[in-house]
Short mmCIF file of C-alpha atoms and ligand atoms in Angstrom, two decimals:
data_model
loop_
_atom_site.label_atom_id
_atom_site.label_comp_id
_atom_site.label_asym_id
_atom_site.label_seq_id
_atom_site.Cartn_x
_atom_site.Cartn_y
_atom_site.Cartn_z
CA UNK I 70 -67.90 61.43 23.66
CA UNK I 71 -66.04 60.08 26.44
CA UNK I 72 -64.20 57.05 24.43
CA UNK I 73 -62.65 60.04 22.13
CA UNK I 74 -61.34 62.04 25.48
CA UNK I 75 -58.31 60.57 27.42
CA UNK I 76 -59.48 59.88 31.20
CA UNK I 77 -58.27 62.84 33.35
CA UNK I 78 -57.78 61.78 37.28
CA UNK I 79 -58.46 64.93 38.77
CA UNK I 80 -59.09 63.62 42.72
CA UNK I 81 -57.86 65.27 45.19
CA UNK I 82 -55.78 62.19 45.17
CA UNK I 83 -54.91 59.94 44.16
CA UNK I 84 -53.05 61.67 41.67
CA UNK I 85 -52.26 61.06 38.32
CA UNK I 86 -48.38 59.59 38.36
CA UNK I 87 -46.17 61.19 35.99
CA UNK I 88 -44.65 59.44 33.29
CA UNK I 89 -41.11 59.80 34.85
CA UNK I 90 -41.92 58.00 38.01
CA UNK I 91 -43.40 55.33 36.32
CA UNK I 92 -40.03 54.52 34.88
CA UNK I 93 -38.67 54.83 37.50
CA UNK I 94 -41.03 52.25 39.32
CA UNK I 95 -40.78 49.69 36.56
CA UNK I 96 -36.92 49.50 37.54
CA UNK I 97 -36.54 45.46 38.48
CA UNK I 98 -37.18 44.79 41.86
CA UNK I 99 -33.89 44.42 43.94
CA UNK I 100 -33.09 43.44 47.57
CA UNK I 101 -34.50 45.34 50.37
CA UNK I 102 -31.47 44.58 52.49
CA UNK I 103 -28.95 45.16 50.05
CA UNK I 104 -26.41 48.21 49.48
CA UNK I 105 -28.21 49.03 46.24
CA UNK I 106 -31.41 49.72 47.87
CA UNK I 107 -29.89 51.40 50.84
CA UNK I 108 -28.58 53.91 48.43
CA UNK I 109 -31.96 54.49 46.94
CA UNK I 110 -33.63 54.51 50.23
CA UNK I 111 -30.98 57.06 51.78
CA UNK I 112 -31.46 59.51 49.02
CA UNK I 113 -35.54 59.39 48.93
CA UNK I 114 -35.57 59.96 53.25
CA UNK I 115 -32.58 62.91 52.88
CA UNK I 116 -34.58 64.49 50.51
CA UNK I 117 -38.32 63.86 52.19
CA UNK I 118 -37.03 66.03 55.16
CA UNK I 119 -37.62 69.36 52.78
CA UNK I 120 -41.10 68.39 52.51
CA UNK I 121 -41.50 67.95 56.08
CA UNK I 122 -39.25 70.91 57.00
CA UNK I 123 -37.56 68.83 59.50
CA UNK I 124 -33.99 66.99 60.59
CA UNK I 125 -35.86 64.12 62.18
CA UNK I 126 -35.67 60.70 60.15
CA UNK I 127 -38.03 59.79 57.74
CA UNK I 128 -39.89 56.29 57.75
CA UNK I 129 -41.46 54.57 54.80
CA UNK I 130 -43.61 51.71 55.23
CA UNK I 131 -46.27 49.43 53.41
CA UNK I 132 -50.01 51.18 54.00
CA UNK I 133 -52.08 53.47 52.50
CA UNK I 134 -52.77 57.27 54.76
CA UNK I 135 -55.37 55.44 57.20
CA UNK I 136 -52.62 52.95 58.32
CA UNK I 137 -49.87 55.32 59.15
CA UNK I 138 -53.27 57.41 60.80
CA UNK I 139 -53.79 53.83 63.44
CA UNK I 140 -49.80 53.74 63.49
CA UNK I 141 -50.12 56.84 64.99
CA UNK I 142 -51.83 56.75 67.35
CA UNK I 143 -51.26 52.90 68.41
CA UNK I 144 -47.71 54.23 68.73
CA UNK I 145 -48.64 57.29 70.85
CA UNK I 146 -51.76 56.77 73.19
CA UNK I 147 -51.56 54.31 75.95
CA UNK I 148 -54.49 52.44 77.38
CA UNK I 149 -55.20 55.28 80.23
CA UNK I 150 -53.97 58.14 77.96
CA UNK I 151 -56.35 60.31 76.18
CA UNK I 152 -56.31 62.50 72.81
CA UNK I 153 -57.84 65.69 72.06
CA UNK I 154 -59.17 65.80 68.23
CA UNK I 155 -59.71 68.91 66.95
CA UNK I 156 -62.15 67.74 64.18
CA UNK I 157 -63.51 70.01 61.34
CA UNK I 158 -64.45 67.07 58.36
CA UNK I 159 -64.13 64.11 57.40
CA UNK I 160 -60.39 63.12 58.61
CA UNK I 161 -60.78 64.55 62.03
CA UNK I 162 -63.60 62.32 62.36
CA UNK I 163 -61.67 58.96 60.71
CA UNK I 164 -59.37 60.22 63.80
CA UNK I 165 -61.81 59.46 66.33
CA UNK I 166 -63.14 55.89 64.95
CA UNK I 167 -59.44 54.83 64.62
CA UNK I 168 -58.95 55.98 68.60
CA UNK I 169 -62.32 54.51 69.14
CA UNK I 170 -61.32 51.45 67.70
CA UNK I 171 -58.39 51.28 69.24
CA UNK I 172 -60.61 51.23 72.66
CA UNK I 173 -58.41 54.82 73.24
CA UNK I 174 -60.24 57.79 75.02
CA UNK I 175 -60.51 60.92 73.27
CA UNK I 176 -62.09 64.23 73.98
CA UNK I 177 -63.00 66.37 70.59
CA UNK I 178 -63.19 70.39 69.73
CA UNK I 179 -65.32 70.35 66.70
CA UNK I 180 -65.74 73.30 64.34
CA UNK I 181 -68.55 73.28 61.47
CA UNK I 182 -66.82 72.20 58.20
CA UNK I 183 -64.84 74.77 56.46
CA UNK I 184 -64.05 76.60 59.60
CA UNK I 185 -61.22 75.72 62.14
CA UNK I 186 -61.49 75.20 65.56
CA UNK I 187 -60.15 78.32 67.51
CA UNK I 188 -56.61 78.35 68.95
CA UNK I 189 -57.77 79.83 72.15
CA UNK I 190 -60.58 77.32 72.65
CA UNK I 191 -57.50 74.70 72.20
CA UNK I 192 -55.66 76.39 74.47
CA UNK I 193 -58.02 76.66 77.36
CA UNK I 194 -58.88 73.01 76.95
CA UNK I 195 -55.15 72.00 77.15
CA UNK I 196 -55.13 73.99 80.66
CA UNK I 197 -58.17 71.95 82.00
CA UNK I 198 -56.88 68.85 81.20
CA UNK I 199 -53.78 66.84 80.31
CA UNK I 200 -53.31 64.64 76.98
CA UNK I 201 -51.22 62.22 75.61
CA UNK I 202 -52.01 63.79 72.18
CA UNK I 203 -53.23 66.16 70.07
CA UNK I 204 -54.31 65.11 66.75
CA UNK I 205 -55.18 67.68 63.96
CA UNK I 206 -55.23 67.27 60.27
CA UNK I 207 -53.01 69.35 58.61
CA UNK I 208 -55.18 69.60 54.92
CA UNK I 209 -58.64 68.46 55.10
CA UNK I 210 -59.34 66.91 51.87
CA UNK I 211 -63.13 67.42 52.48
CA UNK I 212 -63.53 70.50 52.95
CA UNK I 213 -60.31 72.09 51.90
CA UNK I 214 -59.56 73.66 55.28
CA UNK I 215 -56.12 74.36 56.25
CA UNK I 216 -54.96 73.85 60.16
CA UNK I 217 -52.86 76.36 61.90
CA UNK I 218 -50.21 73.91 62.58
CA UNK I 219 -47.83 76.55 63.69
CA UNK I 220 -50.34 78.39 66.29
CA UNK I 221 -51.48 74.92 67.15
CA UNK I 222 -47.57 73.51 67.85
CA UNK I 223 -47.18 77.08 69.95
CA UNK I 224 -49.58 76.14 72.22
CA UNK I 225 -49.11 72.34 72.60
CA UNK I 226 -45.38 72.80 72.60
CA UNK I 227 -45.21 73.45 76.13
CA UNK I 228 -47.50 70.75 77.62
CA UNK I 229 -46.45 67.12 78.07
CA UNK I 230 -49.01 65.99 75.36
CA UNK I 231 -47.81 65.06 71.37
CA UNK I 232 -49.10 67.14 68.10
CA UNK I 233 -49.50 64.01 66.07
CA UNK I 234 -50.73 65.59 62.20
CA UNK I 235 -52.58 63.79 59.51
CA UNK I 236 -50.83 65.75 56.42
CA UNK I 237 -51.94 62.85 53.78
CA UNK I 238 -53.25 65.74 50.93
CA UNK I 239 -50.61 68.15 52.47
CA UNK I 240 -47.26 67.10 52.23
CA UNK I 241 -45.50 67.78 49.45
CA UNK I 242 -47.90 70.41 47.85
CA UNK I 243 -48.45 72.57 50.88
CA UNK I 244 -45.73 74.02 53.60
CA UNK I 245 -45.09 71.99 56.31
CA UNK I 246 -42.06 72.72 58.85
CA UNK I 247 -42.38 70.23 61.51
CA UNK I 248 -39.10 71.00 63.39
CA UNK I 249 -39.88 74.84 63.96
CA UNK I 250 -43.71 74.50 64.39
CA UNK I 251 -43.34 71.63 67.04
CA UNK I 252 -45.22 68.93 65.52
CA UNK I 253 -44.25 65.73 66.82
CA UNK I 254 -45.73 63.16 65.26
CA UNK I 255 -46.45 63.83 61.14
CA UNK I 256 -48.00 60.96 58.92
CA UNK I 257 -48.57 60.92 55.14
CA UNK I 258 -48.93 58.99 51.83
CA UNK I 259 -47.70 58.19 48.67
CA UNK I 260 -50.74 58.95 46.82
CA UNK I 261 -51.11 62.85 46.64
CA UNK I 262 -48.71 65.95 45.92
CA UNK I 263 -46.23 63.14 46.03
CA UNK I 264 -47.10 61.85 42.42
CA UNK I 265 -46.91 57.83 43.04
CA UNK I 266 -49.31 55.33 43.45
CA UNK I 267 -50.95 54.85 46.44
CA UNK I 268 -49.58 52.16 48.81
CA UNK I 269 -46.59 53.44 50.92
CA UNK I 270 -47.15 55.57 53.48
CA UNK I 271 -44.61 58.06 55.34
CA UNK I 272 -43.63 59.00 59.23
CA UNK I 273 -41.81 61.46 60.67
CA UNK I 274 -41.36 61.23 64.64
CA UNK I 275 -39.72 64.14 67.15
CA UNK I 276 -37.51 63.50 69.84
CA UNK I 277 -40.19 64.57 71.83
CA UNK I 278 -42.35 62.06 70.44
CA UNK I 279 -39.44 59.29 70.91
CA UNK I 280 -39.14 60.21 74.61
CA UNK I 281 -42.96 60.56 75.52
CA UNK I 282 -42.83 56.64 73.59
CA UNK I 283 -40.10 55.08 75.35
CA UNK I 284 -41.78 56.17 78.74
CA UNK I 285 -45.06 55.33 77.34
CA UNK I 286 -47.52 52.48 77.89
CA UNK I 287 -48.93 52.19 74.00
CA UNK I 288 -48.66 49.42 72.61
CA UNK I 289 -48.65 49.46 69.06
CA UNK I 290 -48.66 45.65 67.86
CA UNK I 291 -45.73 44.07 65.89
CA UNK I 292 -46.08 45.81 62.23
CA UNK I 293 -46.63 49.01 63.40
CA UNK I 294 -44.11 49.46 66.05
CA UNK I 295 -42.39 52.70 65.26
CA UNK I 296 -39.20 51.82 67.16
CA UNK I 297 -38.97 48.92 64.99
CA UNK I 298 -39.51 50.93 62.24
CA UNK I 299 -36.61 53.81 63.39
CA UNK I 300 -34.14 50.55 63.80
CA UNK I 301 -34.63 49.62 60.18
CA UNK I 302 -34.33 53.33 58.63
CA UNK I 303 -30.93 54.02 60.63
CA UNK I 304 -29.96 51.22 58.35
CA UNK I 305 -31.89 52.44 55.54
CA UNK I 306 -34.11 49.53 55.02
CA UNK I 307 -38.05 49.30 56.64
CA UNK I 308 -38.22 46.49 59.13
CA UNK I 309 -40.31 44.32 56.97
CA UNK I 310 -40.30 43.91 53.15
CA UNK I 311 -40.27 47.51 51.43
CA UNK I 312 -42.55 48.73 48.97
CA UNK I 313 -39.19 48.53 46.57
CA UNK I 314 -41.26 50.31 43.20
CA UNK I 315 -42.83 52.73 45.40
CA UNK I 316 -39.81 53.47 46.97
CA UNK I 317 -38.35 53.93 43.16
CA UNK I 318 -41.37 55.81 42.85
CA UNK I 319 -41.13 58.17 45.84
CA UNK I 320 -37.37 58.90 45.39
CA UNK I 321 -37.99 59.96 41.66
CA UNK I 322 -40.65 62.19 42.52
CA UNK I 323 -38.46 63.81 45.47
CA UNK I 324 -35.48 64.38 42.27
CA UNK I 325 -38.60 66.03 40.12
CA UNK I 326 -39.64 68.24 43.49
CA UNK I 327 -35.78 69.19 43.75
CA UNK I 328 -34.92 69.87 40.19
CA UNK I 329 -38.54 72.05 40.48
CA UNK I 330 -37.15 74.04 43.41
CA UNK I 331 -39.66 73.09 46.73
CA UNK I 332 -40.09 76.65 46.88
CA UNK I 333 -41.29 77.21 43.31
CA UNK I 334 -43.42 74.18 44.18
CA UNK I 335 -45.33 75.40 46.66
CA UNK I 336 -45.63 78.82 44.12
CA UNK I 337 -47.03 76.65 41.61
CA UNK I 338 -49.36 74.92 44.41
CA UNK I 339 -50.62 78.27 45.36
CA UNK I 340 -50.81 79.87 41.68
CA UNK I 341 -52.74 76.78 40.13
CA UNK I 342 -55.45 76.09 43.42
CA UNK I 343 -56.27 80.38 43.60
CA UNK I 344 -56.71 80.30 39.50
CA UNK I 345 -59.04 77.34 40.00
CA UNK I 346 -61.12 79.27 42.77
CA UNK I 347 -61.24 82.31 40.64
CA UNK I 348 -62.31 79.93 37.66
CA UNK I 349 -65.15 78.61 39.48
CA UNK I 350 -66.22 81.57 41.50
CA UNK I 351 -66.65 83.11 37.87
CA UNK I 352 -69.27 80.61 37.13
CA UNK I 353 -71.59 80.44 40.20
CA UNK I 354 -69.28 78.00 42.34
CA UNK I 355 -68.46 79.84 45.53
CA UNK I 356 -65.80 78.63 47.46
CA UNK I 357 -66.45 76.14 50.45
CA UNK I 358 -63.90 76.97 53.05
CA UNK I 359 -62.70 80.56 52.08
CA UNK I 360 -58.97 82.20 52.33
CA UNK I 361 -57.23 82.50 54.66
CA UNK I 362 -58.07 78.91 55.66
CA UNK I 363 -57.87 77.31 52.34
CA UNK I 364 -56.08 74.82 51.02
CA UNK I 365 -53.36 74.90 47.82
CA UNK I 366 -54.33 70.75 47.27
CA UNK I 367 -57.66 70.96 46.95
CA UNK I 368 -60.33 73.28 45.66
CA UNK I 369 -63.51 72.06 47.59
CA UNK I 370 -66.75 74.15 45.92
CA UNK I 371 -69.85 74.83 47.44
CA UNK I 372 -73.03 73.23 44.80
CA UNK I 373 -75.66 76.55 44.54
CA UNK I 374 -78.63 75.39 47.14
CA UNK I 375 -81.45 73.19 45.37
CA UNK I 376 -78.47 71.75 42.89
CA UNK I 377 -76.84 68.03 43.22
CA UNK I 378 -73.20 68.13 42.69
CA UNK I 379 -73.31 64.72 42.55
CA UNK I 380 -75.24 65.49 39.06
CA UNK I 381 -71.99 67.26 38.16
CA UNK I 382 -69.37 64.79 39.16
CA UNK I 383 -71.54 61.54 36.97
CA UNK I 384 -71.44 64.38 34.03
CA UNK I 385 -68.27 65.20 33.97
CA UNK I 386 -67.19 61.41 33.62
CA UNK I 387 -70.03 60.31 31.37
CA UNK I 388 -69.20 63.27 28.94
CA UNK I 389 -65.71 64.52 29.65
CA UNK I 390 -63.93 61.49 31.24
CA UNK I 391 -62.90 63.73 33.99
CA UNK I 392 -62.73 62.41 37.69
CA UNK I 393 -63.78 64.69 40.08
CA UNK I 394 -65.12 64.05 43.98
CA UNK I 395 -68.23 64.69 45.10
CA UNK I 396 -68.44 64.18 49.17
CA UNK I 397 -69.30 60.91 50.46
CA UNK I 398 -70.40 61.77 53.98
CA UNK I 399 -74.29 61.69 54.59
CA UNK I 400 -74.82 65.15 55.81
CA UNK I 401 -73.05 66.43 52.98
CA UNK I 402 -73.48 64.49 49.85
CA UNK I 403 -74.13 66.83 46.78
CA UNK I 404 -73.45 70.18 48.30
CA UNK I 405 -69.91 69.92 47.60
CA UNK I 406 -67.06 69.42 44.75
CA UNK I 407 -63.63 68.78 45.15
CA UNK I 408 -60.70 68.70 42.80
CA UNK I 409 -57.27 68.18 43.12
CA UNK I 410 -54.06 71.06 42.01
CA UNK I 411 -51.84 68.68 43.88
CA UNK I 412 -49.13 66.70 42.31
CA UNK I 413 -47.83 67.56 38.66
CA UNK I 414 -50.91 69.56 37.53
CA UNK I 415 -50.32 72.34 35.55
CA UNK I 416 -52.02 74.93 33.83
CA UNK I 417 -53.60 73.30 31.15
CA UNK I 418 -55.42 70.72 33.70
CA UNK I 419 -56.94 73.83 35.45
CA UNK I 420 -57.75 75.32 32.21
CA UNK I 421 -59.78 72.15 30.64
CA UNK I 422 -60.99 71.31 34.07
CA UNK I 423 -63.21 74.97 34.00
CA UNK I 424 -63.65 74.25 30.41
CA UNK I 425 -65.54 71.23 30.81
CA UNK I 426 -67.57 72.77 33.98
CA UNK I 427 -69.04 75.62 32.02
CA UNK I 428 -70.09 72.84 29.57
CA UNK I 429 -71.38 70.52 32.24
CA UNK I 430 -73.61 73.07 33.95
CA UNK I 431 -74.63 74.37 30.10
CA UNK I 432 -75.94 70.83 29.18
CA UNK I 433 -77.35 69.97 32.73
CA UNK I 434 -79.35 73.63 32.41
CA UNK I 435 -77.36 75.35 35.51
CA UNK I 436 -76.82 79.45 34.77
CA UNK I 437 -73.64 79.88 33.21
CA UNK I 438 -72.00 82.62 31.30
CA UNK I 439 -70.02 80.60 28.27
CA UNK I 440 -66.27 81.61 28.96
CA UNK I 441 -66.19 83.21 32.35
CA UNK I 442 -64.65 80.71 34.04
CA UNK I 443 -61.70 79.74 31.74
CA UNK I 444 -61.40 83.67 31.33
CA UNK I 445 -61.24 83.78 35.26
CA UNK I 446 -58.47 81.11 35.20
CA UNK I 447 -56.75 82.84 32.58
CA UNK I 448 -56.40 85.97 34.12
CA UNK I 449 -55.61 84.34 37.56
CA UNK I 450 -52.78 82.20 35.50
CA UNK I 451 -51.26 85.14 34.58
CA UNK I 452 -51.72 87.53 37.68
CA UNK I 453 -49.68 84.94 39.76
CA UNK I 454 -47.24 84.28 36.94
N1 LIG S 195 -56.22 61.94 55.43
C1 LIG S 195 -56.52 62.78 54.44
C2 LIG S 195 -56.42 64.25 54.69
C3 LIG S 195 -56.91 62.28 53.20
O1 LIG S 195 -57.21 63.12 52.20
C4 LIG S 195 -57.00 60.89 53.01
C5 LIG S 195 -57.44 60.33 51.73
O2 LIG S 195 -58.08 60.94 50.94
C6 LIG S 195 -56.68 60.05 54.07
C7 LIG S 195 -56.29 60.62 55.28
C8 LIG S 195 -56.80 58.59 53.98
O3 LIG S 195 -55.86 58.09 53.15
P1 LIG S 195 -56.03 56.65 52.44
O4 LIG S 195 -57.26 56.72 51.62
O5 LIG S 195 -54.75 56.58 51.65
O6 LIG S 195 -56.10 55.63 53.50
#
């Protein structure tokens, strides 16, 4: 069956691009130094500062969300300065092996998966001791938790130590107001809500951040070297060669956002990720990380106990050619599934996507009641119309 079905990417990134970017990506390639490219690159970082909800400058460079995560922090903690993760999956912990890596010292708050870390307990452990950083992810992909950035700026805002934010699967699909929130340090990727392919990543950098750097002792390497970086984009170029497609890419997709309305974005992030919930709570697939916590990106289900998801995710490829995530870390693997309403999906995706899990679970002999969940997504569709 699968060579008659078209292949549906439905990760929670990367995304599938949209024909319209593509074009635009397949421009030629033209100088990175040149006023042609300056013009492109002006226009994509003007309009990036929506997403981030800020008035600081925008960087693009050449890396996938990982390096701009190590940018981050080589940028921010010195070799006696010490972070405070607050860690709830998978990216909180990538967080501590990049500091670890890095030889940094970090100190962690930990919350099971799918719950958050409490503000207080973030609080109190900002009073005991002092930081260089605080690192939180904004949208964690694995579990489809959602961070309190603005609670967690609040109390961070007032201590010498950064909020540097991991908002890879959030930007762009999720609110995110960096100036207002105090959030000093934000890093993200081309591969998500952002529609492109994956390979250039994004920073955005406070003046808080820029001060706490220049009086800093981090030292960040040559490529990653932010200042270097913030030289090149007050010119409108990246200090080293651009990702000149992606860039094509990224400023076509920021044109599609506008045109949208961010606002009805956002709507459409919301409407499409709560129909999907509904869709799948209608056929035995609880939620994993429940509201008010969870994400609009990603819908991260919870497999029924004594099931494999990961029996799920090989079906719906071998049958459907549909790409959904299982959950690759150990302690986890087959309880959960995760699929993306990030990017251009629409309704239809959702629709087919619940479609194709009632038929998975039929054939695989899992309890299902034909038609509940594309009736669930249905009436979701048209409750948040
Ligand atoms: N952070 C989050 C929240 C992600 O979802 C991902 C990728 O899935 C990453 C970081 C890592 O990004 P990359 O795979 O582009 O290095």
């Amino acid at each position: 069956m699968s060579e008659q079905l078209p292949y549906r990417l439905r990760l929670p990134g990367p995304t599938p691009v949209p024909e319209r970017i593509y074009k635009a990506m397949t421009q030629p390639i033209i100088a990175h130094r040149g006023p042609e490219f300056h013009e492109v690159m002006k226009e994509a970082a003007r309009s990036a500062q929506t997403l981030f909800g800020t008035n600081n400058q925008v960087m693009f460079c050449t890396s996938s969300g990982t390096g701009v995560m190590e940018a981050a922090i080589a940028n921010v903690l010195g070799e006696d300065d010490k972070a405070l993760i607050i860690n709830n999956g998978q990216f909180g912990e990538r967080f501590a092996q990049i500091i670890e890596s890095l030889g940094r010292q970090a100190d962690q708050l930990t919350a099971p998966w799918g719950e958050a870390v409490p503000i207080d307990a973030i609080a109190a452990q900002l009073e005991m001791e002092n930081y260089r950083a605080v690192v939180a992810v904004h949208n964690e992909s694995s579990t489809g938790a959602v961070a309190d950035l603005k609670a967690i700026g609040n109390v961070v805002q007032d201590t010498p130590a950064l909020l540097v934010v991991d908002s890879v699967s959030g930007l762009g699909g999720m609110e995110m107001r960096q100036d207002e929130w105090g959030v000093d340090v934000v890093v993200s990727a081309s591969q998500k809500a952002l529609m492109c392919p994956p390979g250039a990543g994004l920073v955005c950098v406070s003046d808080k951040a820029w001060r706490v750097m220049e009086g800093g002792q981090a030292r960040p390497g040559f490529y990653w070297d932010f200042k270097r970086a913030r030289a090149a984009a007050e010119k409108n170029e990246t200090p080293y060669t651009s990702p000149i497609s992606l860039i094509f890419g990224i400023c076509e997709a920021l044109r599609m956002i506008n045109e949208e309305g961010w606002e009805n974005v956002l709507a459409r992030h919301a409407r499409l990720n709560s129909a999907m919930r509904a869709g799948g709570e209608a056929i035995g697939l609880p939620v994993f990380t429940k509201a008010p916590l969870a994400s609009n990106t990603v819908v991260v289900f919870a497999v029924p106990e004594g099931r494999d998801g990961g029996d799920v995710v090989r079906h719906m490829k071998q049958n459907f050619n549909t790409v959904i995530a299982g959950i690759r870390n150990e302690n986890m693997k087959g309880k959960l599934i995760r699929i993306g309403t990030m990017g251009g999906c629409s309704d239809t995706d959702i629709l087919t996507d619940l479609e194709y899990l009632e038929r998975t679970f039929a054939e695989l002999g899992w309890p299902v009641d034909p038609g509940a969940g594309v009736t669930a997504v249905e009436d979701g569709l048209r409750r948040a119309m």
